[in-house]
Amino acid sequence: MVVTRCSEEFKRDAVGLVESSGRSVNSVAKELGVNTESLRKWVLPARSGPGSGAGEVVTPSEREELKRLRKQVRELELEKEILRKAAQYFAKEMSR
């Protein structure tokens, strides 16, 4: 069994990915290569309410930035999916 310590930044980003993507904790954990239960423990405080994790309150400007970043993530995920499909198509064409 390999024990790996994750930075706080990585944990925040992983939680953000779960929250913004609408995907399951299990799906995100597999993609990131982390234990599902570890990610679930990181996500729980974030889901129990705004500011509950560290006693911080989200300001209106932070809320706008979060909204903008979530939109950007959706766009990037769409672009990634398009590129994945294009790569599959061209790989198929090259094998003919």
Coordinates of C-alpha atoms in Angstrom, one line a residue:
M1 CA 0.0 0.0 0.0
V2 CA 1.4 3.4 -1.0
V3 CA 0.6 6.4 1.2
T4 CA 0.8 9.7 -0.6
R5 CA 0.3 13.1 1.0
C6 CA -1.6 15.6 -1.1
S7 CA -1.1 19.3 -0.8
E8 CA -3.9 21.5 0.4
E9 CA -4.0 23.1 -3.0
F10 CA -4.5 19.7 -4.7
K11 CA -7.3 18.9 -2.2
R12 CA -9.0 22.3 -2.9
D13 CA -8.8 21.7 -6.6
A14 CA -10.1 18.2 -6.4
V15 CA -13.1 19.3 -4.3
G16 CA -13.6 22.2 -6.8
L17 CA -13.7 19.7 -9.6
V18 CA -16.3 17.5 -7.9
E19 CA -18.4 20.6 -7.1
S20 CA -18.2 22.3 -10.4
S21 CA -18.4 19.3 -12.8
G22 CA -21.4 17.7 -11.2
R23 CA -19.6 14.3 -11.5
S24 CA -19.5 11.8 -8.8
V25 CA -16.8 11.6 -6.2
N26 CA -16.0 8.1 -7.4
S27 CA -15.5 9.3 -11.0
V28 CA -13.3 12.3 -10.1
A29 CA -11.3 10.1 -7.7
K30 CA -10.5 7.6 -10.4
E31 CA -9.6 10.4 -12.8
L32 CA -7.2 12.0 -10.3
G33 CA -5.8 8.7 -9.0
V34 CA -6.8 9.3 -5.4
N35 CA -8.7 7.1 -3.0
T36 CA -12.4 7.6 -3.2
E37 CA -12.9 7.8 0.5
S38 CA -10.2 10.4 0.9
L39 CA -11.8 12.6 -1.7
R40 CA -15.2 12.0 0.0
K41 CA -13.7 13.3 3.3
W42 CA -12.3 16.4 1.5
V43 CA -15.7 17.1 -0.1
L44 CA -17.9 16.7 3.0
P45 CA -16.9 19.9 4.7
A46 CA -17.4 21.8 1.5
R47 CA -20.9 20.4 1.0
S48 CA -22.1 21.1 4.6
G49 CA -22.5 24.8 3.8
P50 CA -20.8 28.0 2.7
G51 CA -17.8 28.9 4.8
S52 CA -18.2 25.8 7.1
G53 CA -14.8 24.4 6.3
A54 CA -12.5 27.2 7.5
G55 CA -15.1 29.7 8.8
E56 CA -14.7 31.8 5.6
V57 CA -17.5 33.7 3.9
V58 CA -17.5 33.9 0.1
T59 CA -17.5 37.5 -1.1
P60 CA -19.6 38.6 -4.1
S61 CA -16.4 39.0 -6.1
E62 CA -15.3 35.5 -5.2
R63 CA -18.8 34.2 -6.1
E64 CA -18.5 35.9 -9.6
E65 CA -15.0 34.5 -10.1
L66 CA -16.3 31.0 -9.1
K67 CA -19.1 31.4 -11.6
R68 CA -16.7 32.4 -14.3
L69 CA -14.3 29.6 -13.5
R70 CA -17.1 27.0 -13.5
K71 CA -18.1 28.2 -17.0
Q72 CA -14.5 28.0 -18.2
V73 CA -14.2 24.4 -16.8
R74 CA -17.4 23.4 -18.7
E75 CA -16.0 24.9 -21.9
L76 CA -12.6 23.2 -21.4
E77 CA -14.3 19.8 -20.7
L78 CA -16.3 20.2 -23.9
E79 CA -13.1 21.1 -25.9
K80 CA -11.4 18.1 -24.4
E81 CA -14.2 15.8 -25.4
I82 CA -14.2 17.2 -29.0
L83 CA -10.4 16.6 -29.2
R84 CA -10.7 13.1 -27.8
K85 CA -13.3 12.2 -30.5
A86 CA -11.2 13.8 -33.2
A87 CA -8.2 11.8 -32.1
Q88 CA -10.2 8.6 -32.2
Y89 CA -11.5 9.5 -35.7
F90 CA -8.0 10.2 -37.0
A91 CA -6.5 7.1 -35.4
K92 CA -9.2 5.0 -37.1
E93 CA -8.5 6.7 -40.4
M94 CA -4.8 6.1 -40.1
S95 CA -5.3 2.3 -39.5
R96 CA -7.2 1.9 -42.8

